[in-house]
PDB file of C-alpha atoms in Angstrom:
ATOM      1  CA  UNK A 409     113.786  76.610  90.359  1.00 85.00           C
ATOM      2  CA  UNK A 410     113.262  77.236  86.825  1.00 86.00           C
ATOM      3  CA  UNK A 411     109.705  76.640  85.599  1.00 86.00           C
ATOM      4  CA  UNK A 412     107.881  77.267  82.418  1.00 87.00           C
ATOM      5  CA  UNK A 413     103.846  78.386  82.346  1.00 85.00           C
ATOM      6  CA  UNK A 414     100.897  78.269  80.272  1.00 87.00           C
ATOM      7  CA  UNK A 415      98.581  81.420  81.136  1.00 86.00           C
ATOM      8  CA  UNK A 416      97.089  80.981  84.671  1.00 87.00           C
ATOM      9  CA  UNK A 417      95.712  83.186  87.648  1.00 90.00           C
ATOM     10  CA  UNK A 418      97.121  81.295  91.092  1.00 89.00           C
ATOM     11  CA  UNK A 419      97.744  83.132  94.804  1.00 88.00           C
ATOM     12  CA  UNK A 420     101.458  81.974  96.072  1.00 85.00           C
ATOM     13  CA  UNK A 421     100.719  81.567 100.151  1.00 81.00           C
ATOM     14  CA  UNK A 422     102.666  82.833 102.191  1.00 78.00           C
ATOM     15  CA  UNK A 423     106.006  81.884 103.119  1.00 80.00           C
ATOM     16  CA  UNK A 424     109.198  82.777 105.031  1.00 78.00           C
ATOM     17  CA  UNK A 425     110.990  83.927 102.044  1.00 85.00           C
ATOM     18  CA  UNK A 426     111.876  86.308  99.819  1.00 86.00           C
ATOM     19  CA  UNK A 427     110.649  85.340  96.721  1.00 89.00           C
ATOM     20  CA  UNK A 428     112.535  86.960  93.676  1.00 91.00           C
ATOM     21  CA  UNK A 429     111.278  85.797  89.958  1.00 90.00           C
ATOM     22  CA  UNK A 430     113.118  86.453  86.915  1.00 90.00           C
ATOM     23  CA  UNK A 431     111.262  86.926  83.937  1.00 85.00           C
ATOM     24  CA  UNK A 432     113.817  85.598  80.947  1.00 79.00           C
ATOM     25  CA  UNK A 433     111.071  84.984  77.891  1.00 75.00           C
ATOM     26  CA  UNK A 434     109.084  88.064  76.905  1.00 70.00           C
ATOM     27  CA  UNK A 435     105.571  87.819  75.510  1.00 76.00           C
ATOM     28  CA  UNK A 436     103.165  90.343  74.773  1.00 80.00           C
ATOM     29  CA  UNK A 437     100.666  88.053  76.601  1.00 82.00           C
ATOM     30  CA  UNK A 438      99.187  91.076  79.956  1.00 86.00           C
ATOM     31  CA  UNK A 439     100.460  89.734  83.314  1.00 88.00           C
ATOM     32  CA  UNK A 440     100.787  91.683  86.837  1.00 91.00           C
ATOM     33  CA  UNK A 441     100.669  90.475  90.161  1.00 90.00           C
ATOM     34  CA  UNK A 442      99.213  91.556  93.677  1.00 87.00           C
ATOM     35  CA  UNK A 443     100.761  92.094  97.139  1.00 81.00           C
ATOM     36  CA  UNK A 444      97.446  93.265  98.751  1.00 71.00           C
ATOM     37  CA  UNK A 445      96.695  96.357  98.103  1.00 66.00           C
ATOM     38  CA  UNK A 446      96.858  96.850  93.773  1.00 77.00           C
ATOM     39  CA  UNK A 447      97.579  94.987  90.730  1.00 87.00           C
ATOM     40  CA  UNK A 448     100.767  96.038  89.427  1.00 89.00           C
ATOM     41  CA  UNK A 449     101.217  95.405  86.007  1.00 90.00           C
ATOM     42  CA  UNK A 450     104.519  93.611  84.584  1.00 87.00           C
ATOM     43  CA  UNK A 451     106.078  94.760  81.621  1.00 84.00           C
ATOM     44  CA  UNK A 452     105.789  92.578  78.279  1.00 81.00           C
ATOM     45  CA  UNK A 453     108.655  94.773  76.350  1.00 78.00           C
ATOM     46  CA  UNK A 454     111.635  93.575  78.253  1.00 80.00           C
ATOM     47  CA  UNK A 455     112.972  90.709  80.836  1.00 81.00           C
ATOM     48  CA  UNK A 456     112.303  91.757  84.468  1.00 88.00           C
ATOM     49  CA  UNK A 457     112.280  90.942  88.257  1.00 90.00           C
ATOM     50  CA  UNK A 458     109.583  91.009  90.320  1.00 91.00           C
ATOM     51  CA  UNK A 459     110.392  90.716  94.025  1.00 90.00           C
ATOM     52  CA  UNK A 460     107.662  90.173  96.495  1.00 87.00           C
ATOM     53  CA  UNK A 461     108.493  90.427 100.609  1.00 83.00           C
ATOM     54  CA  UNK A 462     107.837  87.346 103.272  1.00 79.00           C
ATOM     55  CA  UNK A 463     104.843  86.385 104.859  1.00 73.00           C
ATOM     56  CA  UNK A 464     102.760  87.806 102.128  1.00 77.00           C
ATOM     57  CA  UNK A 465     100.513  86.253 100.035  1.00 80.00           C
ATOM     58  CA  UNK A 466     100.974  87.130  96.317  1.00 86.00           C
ATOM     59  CA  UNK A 467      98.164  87.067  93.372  1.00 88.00           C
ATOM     60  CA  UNK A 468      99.152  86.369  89.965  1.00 90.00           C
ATOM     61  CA  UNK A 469      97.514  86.794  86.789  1.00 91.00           C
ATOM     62  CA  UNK A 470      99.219  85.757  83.765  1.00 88.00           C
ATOM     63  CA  UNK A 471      97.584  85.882  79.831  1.00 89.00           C
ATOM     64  CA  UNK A 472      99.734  83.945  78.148  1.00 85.00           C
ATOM     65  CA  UNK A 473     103.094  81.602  78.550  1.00 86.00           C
ATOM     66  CA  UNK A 474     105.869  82.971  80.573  1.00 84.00           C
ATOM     67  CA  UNK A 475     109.262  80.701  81.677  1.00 86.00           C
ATOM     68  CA  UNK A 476     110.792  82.537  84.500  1.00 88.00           C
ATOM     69  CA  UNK A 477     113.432  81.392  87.458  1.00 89.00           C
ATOM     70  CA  UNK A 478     112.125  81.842  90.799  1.00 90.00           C
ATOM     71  CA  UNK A 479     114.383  82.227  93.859  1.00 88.00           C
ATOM     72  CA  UNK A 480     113.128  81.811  97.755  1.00 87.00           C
ATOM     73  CA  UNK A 481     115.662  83.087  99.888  1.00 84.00           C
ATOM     74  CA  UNK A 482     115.257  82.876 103.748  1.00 81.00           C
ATOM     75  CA  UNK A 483     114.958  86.368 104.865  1.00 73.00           C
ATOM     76  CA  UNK A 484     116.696  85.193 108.654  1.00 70.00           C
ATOM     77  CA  UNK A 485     119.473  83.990 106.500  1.00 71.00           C
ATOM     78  CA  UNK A 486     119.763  87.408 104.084  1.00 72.00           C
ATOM     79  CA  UNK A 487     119.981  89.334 107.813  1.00 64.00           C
ATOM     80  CA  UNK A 488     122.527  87.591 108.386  1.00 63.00           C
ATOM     81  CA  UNK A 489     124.410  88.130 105.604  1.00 63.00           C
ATOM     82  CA  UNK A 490     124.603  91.884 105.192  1.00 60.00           C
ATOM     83  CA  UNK A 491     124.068  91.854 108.908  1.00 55.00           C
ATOM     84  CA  UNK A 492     120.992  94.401 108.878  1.00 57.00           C
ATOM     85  CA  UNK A 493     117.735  93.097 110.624  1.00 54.00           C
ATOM     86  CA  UNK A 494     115.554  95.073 108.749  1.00 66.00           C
ATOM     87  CA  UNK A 495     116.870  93.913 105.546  1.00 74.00           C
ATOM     88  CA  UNK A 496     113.025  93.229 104.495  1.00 74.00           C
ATOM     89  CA  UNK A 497     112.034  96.394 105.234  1.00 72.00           C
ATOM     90  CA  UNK A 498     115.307  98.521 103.299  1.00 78.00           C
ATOM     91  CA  UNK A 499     113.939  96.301 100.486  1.00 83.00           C
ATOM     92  CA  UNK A 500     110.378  97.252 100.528  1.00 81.00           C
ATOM     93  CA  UNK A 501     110.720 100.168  97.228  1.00 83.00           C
ATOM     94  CA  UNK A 502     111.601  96.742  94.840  1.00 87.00           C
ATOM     95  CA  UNK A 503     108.321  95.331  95.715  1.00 85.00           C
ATOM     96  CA  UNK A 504     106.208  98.014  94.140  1.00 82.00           C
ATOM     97  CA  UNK A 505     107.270  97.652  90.607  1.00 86.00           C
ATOM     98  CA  UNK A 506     109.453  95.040  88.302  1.00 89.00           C
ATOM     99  CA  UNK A 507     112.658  96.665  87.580  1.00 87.00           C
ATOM    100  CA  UNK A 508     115.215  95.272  85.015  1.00 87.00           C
ATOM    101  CA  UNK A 509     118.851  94.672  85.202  1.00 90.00           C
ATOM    102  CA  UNK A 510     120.348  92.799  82.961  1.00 90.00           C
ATOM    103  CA  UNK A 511     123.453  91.316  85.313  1.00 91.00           C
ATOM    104  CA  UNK A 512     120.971  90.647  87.761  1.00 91.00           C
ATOM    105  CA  UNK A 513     119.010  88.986  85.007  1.00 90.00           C
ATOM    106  CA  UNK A 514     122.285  86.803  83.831  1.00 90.00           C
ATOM    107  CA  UNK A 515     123.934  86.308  87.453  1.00 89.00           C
ATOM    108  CA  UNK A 516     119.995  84.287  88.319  1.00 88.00           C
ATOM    109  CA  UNK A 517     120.510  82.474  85.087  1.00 86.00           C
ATOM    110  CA  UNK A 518     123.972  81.439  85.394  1.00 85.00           C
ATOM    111  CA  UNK A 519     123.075  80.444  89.276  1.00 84.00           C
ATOM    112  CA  UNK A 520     120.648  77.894  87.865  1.00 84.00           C
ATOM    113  CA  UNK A 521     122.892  76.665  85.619  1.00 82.00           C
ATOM    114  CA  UNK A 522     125.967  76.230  88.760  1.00 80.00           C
ATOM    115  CA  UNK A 523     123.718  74.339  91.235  1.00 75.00           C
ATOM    116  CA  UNK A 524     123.423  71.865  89.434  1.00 71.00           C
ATOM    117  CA  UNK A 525     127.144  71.000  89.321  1.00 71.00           C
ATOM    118  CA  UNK A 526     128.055  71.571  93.046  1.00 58.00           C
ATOM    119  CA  UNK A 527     129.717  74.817  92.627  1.00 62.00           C
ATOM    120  CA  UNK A 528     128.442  75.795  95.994  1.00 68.00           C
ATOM    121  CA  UNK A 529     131.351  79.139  96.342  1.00 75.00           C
ATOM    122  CA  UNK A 530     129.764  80.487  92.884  1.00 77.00           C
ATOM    123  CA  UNK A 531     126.093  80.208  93.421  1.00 78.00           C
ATOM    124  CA  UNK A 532     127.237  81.929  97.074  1.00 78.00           C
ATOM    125  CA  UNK A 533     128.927  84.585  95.304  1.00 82.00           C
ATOM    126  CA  UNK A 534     126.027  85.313  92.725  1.00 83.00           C
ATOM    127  CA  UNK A 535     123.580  85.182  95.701  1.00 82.00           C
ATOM    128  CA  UNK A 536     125.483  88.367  97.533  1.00 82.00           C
ATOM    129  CA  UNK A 537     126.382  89.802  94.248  1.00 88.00           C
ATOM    130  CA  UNK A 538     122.440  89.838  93.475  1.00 88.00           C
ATOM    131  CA  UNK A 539     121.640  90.741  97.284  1.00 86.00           C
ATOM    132  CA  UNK A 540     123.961  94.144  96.328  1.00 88.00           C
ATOM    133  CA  UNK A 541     121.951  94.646  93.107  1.00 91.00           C
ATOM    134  CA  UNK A 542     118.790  94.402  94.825  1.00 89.00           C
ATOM    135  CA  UNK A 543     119.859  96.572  97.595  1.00 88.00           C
ATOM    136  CA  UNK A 544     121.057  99.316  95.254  1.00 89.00           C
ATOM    137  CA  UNK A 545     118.068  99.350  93.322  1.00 89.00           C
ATOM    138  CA  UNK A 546     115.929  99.905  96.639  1.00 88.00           C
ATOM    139  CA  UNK A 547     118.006 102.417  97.436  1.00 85.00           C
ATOM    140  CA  UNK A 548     117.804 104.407  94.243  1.00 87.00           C
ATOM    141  CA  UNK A 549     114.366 104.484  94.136  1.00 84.00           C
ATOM    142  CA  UNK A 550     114.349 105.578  97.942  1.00 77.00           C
ATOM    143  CA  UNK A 551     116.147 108.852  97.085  1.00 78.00           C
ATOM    144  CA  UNK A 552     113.653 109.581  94.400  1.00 76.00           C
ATOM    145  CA  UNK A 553     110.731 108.950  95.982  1.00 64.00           C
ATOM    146  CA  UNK A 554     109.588 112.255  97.907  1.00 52.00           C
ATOM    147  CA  UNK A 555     106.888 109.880  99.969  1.00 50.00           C
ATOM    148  CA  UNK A 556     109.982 108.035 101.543  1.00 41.00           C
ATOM    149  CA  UNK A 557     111.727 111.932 102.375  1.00 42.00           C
ATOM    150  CA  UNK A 558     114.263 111.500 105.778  1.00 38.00           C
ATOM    151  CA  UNK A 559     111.971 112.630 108.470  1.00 39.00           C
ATOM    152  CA  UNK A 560     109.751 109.763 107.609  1.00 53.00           C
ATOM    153  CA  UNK A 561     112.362 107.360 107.436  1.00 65.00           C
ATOM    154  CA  UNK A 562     113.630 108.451 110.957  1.00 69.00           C
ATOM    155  CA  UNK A 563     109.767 108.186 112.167  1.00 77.00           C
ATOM    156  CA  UNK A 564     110.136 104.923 111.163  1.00 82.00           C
ATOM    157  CA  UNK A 565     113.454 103.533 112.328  1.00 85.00           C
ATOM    158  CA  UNK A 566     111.731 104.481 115.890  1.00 88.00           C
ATOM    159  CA  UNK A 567     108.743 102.032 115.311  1.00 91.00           C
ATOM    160  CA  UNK A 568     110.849  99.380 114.090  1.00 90.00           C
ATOM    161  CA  UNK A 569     113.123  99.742 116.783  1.00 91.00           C
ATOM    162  CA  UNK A 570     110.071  99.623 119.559  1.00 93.00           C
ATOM    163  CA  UNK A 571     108.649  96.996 117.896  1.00 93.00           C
ATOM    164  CA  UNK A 572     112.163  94.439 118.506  1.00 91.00           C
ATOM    165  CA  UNK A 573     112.627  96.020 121.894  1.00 93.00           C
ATOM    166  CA  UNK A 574     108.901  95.594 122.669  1.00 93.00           C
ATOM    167  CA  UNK A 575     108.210  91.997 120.577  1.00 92.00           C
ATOM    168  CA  UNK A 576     107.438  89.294 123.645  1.00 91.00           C
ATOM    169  CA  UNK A 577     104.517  92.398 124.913  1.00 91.00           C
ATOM    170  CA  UNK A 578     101.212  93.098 123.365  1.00 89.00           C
ATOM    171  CA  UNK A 579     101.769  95.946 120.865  1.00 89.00           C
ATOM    172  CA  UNK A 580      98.615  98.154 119.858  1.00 87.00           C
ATOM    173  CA  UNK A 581      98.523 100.109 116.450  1.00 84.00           C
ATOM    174  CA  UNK A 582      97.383 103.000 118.917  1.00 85.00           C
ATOM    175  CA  UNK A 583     100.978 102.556 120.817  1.00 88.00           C
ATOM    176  CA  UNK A 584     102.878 102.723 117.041  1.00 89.00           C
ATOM    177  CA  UNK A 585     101.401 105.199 115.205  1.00 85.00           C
ATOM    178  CA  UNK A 586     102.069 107.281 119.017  1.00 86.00           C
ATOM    179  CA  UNK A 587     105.699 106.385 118.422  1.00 88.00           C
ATOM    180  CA  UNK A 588     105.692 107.794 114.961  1.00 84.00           C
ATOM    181  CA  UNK A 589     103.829 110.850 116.096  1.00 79.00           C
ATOM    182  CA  UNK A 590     100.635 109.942 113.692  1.00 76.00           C
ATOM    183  CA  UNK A 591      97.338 108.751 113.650  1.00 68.00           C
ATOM    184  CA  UNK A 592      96.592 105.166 113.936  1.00 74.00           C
ATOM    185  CA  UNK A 593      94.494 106.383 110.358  1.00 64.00           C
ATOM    186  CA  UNK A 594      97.555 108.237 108.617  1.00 72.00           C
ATOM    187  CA  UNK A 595      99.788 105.206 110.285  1.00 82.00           C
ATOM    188  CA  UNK A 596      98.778 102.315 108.817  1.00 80.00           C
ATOM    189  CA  UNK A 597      98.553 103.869 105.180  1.00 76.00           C
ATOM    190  CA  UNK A 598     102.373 105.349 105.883  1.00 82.00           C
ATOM    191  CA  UNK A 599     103.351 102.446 107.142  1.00 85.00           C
ATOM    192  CA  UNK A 600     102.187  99.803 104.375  1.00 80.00           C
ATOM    193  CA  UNK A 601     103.639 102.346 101.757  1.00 77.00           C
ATOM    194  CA  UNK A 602     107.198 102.317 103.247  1.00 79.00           C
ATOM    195  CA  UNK A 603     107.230  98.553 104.406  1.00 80.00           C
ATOM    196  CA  UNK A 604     104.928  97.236 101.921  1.00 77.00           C
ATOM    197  CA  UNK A 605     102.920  95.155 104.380  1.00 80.00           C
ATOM    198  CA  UNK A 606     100.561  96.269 107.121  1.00 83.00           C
ATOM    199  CA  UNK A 607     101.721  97.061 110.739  1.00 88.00           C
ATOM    200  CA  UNK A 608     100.332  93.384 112.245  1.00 85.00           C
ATOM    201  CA  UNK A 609     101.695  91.697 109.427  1.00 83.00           C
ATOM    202  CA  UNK A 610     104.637  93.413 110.167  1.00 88.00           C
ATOM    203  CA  UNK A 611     104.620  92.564 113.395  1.00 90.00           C
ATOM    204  CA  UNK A 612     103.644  88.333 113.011  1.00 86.00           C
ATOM    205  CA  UNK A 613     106.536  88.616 110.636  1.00 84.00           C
ATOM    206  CA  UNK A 614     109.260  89.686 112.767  1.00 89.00           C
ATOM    207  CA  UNK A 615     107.466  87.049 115.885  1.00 91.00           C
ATOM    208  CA  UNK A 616     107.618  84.192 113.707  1.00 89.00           C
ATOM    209  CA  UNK A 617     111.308  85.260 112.560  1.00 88.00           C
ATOM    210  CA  UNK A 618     112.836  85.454 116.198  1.00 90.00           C
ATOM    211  CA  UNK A 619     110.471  81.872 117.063  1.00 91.00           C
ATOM    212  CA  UNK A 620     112.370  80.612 114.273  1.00 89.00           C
ATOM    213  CA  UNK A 621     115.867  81.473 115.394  1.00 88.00           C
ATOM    214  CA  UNK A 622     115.118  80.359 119.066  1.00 90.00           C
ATOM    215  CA  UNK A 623     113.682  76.968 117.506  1.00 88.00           C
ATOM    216  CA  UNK A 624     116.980  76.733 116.757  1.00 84.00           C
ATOM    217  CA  UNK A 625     118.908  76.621 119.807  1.00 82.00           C
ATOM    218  CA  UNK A 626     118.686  72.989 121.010  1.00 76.00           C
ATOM    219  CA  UNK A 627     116.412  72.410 124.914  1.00 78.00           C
ATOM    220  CA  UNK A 628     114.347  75.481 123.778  1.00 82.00           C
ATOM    221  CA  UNK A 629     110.340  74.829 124.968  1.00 88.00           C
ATOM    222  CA  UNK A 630     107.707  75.587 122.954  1.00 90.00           C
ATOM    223  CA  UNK A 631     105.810  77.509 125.522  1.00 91.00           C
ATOM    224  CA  UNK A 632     108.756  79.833 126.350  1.00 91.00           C
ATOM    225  CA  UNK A 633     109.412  81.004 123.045  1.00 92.00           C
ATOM    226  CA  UNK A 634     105.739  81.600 122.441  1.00 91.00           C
ATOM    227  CA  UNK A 635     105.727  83.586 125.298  1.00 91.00           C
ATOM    228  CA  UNK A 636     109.149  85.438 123.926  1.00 90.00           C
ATOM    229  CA  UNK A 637     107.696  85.614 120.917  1.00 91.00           C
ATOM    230  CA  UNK A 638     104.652  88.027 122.370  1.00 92.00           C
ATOM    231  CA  UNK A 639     102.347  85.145 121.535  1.00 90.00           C
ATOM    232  CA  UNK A 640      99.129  84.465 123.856  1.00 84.00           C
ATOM    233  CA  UNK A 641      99.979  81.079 124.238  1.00 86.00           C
ATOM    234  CA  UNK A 642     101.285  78.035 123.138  1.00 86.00           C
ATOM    235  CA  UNK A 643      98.273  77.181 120.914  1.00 89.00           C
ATOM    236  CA  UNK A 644      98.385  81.023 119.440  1.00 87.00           C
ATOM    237  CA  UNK A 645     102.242  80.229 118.630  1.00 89.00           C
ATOM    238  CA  UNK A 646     101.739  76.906 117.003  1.00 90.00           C
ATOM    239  CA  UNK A 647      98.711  78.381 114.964  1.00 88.00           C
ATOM    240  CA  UNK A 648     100.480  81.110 113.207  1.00 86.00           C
ATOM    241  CA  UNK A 649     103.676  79.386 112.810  1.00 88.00           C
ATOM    242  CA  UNK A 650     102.065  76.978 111.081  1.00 85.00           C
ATOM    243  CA  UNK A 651     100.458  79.341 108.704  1.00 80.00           C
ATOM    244  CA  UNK A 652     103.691  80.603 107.670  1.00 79.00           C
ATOM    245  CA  UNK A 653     104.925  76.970 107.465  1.00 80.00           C
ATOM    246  CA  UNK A 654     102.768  74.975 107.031  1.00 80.00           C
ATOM    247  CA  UNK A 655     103.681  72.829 109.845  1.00 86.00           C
ATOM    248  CA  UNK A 656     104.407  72.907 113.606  1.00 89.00           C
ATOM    249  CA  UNK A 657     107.144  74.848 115.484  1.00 89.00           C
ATOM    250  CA  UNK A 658     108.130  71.293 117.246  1.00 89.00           C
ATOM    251  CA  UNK A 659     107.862  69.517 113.662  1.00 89.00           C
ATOM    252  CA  UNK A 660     109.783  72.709 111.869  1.00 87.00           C
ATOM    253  CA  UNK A 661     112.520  72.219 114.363  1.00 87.00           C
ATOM    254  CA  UNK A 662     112.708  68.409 114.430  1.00 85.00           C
ATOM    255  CA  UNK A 663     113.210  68.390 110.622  1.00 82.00           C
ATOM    256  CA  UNK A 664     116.066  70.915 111.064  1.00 76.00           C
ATOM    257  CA  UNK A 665     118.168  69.467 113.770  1.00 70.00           C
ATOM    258  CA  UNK A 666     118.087  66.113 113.002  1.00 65.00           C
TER     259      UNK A 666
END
């Protein structure tokens, strides 16, 4: 959507997507935004992109008027896409600061401007063309960042791998940071640095993901995918699905298949 803004200070809940906003008007007005741990300041000398991950709520605080296109892309549907499960994740250095690229900037606006007109194949083709931009920008900053060095990056390819082979089971921070040889301490911090959100909220991310695909598949109870999920119950299930949501697995699922 494309939407125009006086100054304001507002928290975006959480959602299922991965929200992408492009900055096209520049003001001098101070704005930055929050993921949870720091304000991170966005620049007022050029356009820019701020990308923020799913399941995370996201403080803003904006001075002055700013008109901006905002994108919400399903992050089960971007997995699919490129194929790569922890797409999320391999996108996690773009959350930490704007960055600026101009065809990114004009494939957005041009996307706007297609969707309105029913050129579904074009506004498909900017999406993966903007997927690769994104991707390649993560990347880049990756190899310069001596925080994200190989080891670490192997360290944590084992956790995320024990976490989708050990999803429907109770998972401890103890039994993680054990996987990634650290303490549960030095784990977390690591952790929210290279994945930009915490270990649990890691974790509820990826069980709500999977409870979404399985809502999917038609005769699917509720109470088995909670329990596939690694949810305590049916209740627990319904509780936190709804929080990233905002309604019901059984509702969710009705509105989809209908």
């Amino acid at each position: 959507m494309r939407v125009r803004q006086d100054g304001h200070a507002l928290t975006d809940s959480a959602t299922p997507d991965l929200l992408i906003g492009i900055r096209r008007k520049v003001t001098a007005a101070p704005a930055r935004y929050n993921l949870g741990d720091k304000w991170i300041d966005i620049p007022t000398d050029r356009p820019h992109t701020v990308a923020a991950p799913p399941l995370t709520d996201v403080d803003y605080r904006i001075d002055g008027p700013s008109e901006l296109i905002i994108v919400a892309a399903p992050a089960h549907r971007l997995a699919g896409a490129v194929d790569s499960p922890a797409l999320i994740e391999r996108l996690a250095p773009v959350y930490e600061t704007p960055f600026h690229d101009p065809l990114f900037e004009a494939l957005g606006a041009r996307a706007w401007t297609e969707a309105g007109r029913a050129d579904g194949l074009f506004v498909d083709s900017a999406a993966v063309a903007m997927l690769s931009i994104l991707l390649s920008a993560a990347d880049a900053r990756r190899r310069t960042s001596p925080r994200l060095a190989p080891p670490t990056d192997l360290r944590f390819g084992r956790v995320i791998d024990y976490i989708e082979a050990h999803l429907a089971e109770d998972l401890s921070l103890t039994d993680l940071a054990a996987v990634a040889c650290l303490s549960p301490f030095h784990f977390t911090r690591a952790f929210k640095a290279r994945h930009g959100v915490s270990p649990v909220r890691f974790v509820q991310r990826r069980r709500v993901e999977r409870a979404m695909r399985l809502l999917s598949e038609p005769g699917s109870r509720l109470v088995e995918i909670a329990h596939q999920c690694g949810f305590a119950d049916q209740a627990h299930f319904t509780t936190a699905f709804r929080r990233v949501n905002g309604m019901a697995p059984g509702a969710w699922r009705a509105a989809r298949l209908r």
